[in-house]
PDB file of C-alpha atoms in Angstrom:
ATOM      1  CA  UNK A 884     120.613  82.272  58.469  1.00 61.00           C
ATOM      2  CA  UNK A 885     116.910  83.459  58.213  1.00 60.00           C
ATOM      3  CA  UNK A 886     116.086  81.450  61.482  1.00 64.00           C
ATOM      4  CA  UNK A 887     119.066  82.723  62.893  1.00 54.00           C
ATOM      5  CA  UNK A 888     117.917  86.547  61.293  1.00 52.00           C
ATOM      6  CA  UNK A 889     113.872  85.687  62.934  1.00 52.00           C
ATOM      7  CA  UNK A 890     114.792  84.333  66.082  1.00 60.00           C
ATOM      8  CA  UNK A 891     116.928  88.051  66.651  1.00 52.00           C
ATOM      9  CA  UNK A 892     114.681  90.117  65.240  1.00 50.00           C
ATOM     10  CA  UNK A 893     111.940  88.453  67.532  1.00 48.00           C
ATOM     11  CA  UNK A 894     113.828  88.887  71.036  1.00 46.00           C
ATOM     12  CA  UNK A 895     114.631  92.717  69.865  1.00 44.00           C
ATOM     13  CA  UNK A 896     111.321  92.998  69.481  1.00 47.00           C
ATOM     14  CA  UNK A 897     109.788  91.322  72.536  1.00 45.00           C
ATOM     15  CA  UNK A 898     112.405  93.516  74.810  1.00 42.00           C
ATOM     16  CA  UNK A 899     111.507  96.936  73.410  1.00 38.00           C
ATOM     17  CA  UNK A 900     108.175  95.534  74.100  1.00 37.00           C
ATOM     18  CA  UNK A 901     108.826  94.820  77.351  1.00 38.00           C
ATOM     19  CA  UNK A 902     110.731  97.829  78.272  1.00 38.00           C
ATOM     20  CA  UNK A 903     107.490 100.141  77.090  1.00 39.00           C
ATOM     21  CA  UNK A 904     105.254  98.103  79.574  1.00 35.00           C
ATOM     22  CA  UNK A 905     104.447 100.265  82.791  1.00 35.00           C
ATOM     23  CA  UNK A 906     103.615  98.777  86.044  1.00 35.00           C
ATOM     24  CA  UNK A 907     100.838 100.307  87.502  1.00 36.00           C
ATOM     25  CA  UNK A 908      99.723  99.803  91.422  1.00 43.00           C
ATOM     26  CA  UNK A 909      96.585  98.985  92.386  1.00 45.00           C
ATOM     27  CA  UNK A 910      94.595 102.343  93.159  1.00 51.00           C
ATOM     28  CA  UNK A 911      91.107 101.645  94.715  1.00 56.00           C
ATOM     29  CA  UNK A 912      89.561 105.217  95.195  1.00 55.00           C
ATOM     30  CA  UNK A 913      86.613 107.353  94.489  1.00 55.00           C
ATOM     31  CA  UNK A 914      85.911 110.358  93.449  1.00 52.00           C
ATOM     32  CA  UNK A 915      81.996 111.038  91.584  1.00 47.00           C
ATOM     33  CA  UNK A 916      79.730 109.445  89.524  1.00 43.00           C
ATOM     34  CA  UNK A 917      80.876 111.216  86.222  1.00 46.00           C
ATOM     35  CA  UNK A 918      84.300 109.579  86.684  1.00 46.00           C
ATOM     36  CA  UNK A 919      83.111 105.598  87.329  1.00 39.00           C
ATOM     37  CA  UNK A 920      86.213 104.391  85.592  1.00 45.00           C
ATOM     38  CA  UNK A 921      89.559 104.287  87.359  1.00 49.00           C
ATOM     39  CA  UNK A 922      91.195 107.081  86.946  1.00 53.00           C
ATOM     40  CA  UNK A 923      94.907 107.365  87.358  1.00 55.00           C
ATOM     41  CA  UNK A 924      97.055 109.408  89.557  1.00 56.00           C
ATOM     42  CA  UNK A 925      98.442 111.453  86.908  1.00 59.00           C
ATOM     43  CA  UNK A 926      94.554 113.027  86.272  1.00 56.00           C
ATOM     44  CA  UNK A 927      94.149 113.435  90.051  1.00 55.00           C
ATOM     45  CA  UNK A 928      97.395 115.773  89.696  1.00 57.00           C
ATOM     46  CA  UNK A 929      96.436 117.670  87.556  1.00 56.00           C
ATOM     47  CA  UNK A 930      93.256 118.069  88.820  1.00 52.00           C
ATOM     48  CA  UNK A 931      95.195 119.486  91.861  1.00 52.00           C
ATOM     49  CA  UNK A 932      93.746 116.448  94.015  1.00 65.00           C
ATOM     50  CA  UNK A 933      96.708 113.855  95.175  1.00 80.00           C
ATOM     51  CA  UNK A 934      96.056 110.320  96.828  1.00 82.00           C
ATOM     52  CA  UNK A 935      98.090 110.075  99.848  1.00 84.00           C
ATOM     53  CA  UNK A 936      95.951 106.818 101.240  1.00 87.00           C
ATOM     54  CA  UNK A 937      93.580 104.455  99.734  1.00 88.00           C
ATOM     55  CA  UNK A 938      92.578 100.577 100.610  1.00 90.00           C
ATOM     56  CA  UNK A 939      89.729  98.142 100.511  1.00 91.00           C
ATOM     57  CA  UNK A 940      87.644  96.876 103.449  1.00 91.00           C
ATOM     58  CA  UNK A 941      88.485  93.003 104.352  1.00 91.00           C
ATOM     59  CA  UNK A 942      85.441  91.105 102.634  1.00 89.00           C
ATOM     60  CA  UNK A 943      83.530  93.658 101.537  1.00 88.00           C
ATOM     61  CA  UNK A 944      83.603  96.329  98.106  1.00 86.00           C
ATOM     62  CA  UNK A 945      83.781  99.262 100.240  1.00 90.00           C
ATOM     63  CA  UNK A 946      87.102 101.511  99.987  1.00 92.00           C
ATOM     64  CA  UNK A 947      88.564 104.559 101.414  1.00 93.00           C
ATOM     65  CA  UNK A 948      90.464 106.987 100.154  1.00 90.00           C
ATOM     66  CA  UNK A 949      92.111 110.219 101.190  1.00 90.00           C
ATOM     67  CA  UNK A 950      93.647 112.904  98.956  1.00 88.00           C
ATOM     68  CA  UNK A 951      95.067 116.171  99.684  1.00 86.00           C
ATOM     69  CA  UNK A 952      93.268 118.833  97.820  1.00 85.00           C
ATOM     70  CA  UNK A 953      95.138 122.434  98.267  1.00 84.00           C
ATOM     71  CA  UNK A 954      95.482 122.762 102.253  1.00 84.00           C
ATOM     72  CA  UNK A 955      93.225 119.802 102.684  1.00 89.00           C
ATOM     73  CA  UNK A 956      92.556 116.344 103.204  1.00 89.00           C
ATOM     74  CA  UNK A 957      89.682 115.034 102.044  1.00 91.00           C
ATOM     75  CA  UNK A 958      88.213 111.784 103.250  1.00 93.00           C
ATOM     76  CA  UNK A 959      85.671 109.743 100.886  1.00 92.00           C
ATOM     77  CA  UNK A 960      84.503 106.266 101.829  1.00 93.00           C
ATOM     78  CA  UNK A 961      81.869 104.012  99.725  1.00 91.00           C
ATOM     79  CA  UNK A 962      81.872 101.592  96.776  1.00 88.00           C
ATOM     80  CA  UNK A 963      84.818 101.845  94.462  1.00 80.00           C
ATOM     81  CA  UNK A 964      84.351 104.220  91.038  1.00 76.00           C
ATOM     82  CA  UNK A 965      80.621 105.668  92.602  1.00 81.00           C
ATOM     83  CA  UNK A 966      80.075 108.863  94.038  1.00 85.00           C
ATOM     84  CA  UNK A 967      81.322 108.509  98.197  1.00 89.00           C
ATOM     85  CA  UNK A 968      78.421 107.302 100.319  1.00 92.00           C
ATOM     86  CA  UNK A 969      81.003 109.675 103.225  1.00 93.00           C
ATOM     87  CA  UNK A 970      82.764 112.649 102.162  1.00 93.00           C
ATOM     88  CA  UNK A 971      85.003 114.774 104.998  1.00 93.00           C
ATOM     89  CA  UNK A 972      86.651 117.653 103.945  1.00 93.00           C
ATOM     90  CA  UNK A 973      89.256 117.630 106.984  1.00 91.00           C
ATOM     91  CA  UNK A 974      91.098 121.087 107.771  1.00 90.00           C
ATOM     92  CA  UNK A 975      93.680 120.944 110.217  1.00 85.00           C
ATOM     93  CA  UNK A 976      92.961 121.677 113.399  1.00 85.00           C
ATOM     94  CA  UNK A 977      89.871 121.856 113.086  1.00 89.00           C
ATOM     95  CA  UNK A 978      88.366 118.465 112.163  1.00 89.00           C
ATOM     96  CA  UNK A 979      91.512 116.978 111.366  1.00 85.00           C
ATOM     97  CA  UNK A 980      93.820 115.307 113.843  1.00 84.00           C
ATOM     98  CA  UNK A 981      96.309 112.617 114.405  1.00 80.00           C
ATOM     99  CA  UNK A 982      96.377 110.228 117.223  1.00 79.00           C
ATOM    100  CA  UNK A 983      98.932 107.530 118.832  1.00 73.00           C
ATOM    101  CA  UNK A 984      98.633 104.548 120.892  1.00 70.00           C
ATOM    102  CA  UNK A 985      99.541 101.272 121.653  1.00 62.00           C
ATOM    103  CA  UNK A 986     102.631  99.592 123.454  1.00 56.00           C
ATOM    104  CA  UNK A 987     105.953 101.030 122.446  1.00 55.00           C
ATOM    105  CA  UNK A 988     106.930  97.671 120.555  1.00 56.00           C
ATOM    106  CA  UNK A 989     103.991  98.298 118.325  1.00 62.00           C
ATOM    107  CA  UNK A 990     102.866 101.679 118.268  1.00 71.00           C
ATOM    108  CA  UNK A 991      99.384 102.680 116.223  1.00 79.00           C
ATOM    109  CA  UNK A 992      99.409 105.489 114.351  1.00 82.00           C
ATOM    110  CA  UNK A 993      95.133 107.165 113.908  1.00 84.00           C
ATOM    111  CA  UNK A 994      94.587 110.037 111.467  1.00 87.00           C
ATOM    112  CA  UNK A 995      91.320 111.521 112.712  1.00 90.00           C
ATOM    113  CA  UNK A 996      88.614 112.712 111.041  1.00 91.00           C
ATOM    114  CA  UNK A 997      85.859 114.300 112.996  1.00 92.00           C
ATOM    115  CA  UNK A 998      82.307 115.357 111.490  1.00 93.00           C
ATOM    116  CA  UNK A 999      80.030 116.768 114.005  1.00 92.00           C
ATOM    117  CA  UNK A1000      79.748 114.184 116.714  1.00 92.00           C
ATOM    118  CA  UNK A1001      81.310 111.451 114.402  1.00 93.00           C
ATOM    119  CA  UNK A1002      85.543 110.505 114.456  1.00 91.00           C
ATOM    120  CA  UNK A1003      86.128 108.771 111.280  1.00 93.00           C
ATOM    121  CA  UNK A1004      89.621 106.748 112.491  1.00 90.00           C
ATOM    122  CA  UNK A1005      92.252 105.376 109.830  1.00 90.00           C
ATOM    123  CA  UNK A1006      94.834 103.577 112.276  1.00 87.00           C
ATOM    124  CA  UNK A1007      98.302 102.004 110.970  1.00 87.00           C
ATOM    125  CA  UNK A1008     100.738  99.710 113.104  1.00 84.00           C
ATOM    126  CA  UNK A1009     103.744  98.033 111.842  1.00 78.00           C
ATOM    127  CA  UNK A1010     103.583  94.999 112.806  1.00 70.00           C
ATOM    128  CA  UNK A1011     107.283  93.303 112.316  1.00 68.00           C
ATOM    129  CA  UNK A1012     105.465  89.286 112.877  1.00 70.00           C
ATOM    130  CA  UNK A1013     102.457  90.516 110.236  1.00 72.00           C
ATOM    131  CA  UNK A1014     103.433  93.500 108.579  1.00 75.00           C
ATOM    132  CA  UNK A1015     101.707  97.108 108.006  1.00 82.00           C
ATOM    133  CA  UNK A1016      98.051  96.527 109.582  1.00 86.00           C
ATOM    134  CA  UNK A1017      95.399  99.154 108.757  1.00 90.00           C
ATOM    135  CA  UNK A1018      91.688 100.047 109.901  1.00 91.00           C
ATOM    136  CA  UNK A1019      88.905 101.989 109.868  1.00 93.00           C
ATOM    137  CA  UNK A1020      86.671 103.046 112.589  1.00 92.00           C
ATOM    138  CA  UNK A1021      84.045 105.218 113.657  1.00 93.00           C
ATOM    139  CA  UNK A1022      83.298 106.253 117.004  1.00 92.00           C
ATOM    140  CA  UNK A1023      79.867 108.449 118.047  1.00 92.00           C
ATOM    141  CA  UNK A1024      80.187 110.730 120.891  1.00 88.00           C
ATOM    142  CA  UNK A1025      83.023 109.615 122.333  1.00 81.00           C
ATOM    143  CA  UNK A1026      82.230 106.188 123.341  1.00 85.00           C
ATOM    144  CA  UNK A1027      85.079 103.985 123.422  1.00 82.00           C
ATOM    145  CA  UNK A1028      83.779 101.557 121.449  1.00 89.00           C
ATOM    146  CA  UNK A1029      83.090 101.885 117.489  1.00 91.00           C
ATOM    147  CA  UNK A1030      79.923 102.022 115.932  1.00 94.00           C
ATOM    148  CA  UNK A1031      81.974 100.470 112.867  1.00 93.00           C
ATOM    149  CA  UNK A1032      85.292  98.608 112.578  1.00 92.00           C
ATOM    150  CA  UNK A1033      86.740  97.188 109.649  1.00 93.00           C
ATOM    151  CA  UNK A1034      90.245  95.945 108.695  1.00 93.00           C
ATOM    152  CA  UNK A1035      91.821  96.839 105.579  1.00 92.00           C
ATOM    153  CA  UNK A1036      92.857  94.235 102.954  1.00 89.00           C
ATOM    154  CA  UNK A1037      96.686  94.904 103.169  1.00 85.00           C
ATOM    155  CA  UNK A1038      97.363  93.760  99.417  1.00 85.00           C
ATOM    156  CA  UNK A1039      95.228  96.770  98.348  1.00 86.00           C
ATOM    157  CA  UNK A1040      96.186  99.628 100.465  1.00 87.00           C
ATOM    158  CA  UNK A1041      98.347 102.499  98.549  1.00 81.00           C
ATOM    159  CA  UNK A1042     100.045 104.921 101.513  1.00 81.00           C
ATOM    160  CA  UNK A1043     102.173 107.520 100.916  1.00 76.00           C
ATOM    161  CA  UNK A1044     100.610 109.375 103.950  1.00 76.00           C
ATOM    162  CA  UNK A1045     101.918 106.956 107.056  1.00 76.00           C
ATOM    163  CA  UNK A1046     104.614 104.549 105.525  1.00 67.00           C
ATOM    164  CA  UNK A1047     106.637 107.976 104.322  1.00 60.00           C
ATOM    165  CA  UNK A1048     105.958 110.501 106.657  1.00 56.00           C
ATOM    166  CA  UNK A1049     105.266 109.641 110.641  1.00 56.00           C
ATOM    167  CA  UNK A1050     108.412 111.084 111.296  1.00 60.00           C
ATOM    168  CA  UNK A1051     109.225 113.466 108.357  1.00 62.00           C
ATOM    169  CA  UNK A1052     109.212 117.290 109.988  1.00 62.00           C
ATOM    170  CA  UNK A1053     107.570 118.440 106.844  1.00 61.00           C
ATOM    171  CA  UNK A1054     104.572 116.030 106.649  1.00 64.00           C
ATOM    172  CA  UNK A1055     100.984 116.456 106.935  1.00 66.00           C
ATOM    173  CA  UNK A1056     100.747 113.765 110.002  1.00 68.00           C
ATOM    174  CA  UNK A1057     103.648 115.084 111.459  1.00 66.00           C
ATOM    175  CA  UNK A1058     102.184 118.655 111.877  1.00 68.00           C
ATOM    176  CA  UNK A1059      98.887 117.832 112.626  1.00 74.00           C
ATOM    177  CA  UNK A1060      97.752 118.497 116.059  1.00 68.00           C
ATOM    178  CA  UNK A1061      97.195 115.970 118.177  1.00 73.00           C
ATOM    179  CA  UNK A1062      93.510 115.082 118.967  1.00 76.00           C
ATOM    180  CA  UNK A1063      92.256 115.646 122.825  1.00 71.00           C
ATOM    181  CA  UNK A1064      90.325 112.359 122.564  1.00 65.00           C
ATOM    182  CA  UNK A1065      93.179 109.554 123.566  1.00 58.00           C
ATOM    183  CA  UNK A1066      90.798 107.040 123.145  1.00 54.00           C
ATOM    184  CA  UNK A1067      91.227 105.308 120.076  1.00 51.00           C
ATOM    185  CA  UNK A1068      93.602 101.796 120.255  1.00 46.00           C
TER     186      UNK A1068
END
């Protein structure tokens, strides 16, 4: 009987246990060098700042991040938990624009960020053979080819900026206006 009276008390407690464990995704993101610990989404909130995007360069510490603070999306790039090595502060219309291109079977999806005569390019594809496929590039006066160009390790990237909203009528993306440069693929 006491086995019997352990054994139950042990699985009641393991599953109240269990059911007070949260699962928390991955966040990579930055945000200043008074704040070098991860913080979580729920601070960003109520700092009024919200993650919509944020993933890690392919072989490399490097992340970017964008969060929409009040009318704004902010773009910060550099080494994860340290003050952004790139910050944007993209306004609509203004130095903030979206992008398509590709082949209908695999369309590519660019949010662009322009600072003076730099476009800072986040570009998403789904891929139905490989899945979601992200990257970062940066062009420099328009020339068709990037200065930079870095994949995205998929396993890190958090969006709730392309996955949810290409085609939602009350998105960001979808509002955006679309950039004149048609160069990006």
């Amino acid at each position: 009987m006491k086995k019997f009276l352990f054994i139950s008390l042990l699985f009641f407690s393991i599953s109240i246990l269990v059911k007070g464990i949260e699962i928390f995704e991955y966040f990579p993101f930055l945000f200043s060098d008074s704040k070098k610990e991860i913080l979580s989404q729920q601070f960003l909130n109520s700092l009024g700042k919200k993650i919509v995007f944020t993933g890690k360069m392919e072989n490399t510490e490097k992340v970017v991040t964008i969060y929409k603070e009040g009318d704004n999306l902010v773009y910060a790039y550099g080494l994860e938990g340290k003050k952004p090595e790139i910050k944007i502060v993209g306004k609509a219309g203004k130095n903030l624009f979206k992008n398509f291109g590709g082949m209908d079977l695999e369309p590519w999806y660019h949010l662009v960020f322009k600072n003076k005569n730099y476009s800072y390019v986040i570009t998403y594809a789904d891929n139905n053979d490989f899945g979601p496929l992200y990257r970062l590039e940066v062009y420099k006066d328009g020339n068709l080819n990037p200065i930079f160009h870095k994949r995205l390790d998929s396993s890190t990237v958090t969006d709730a900026f392309f996955l949810d909203y290409i085609n939602d009528e009350e998105s960001i993306f979808y509002n955006l206006l679309q950039d004149k440069v048609p160069f990006y693929y």
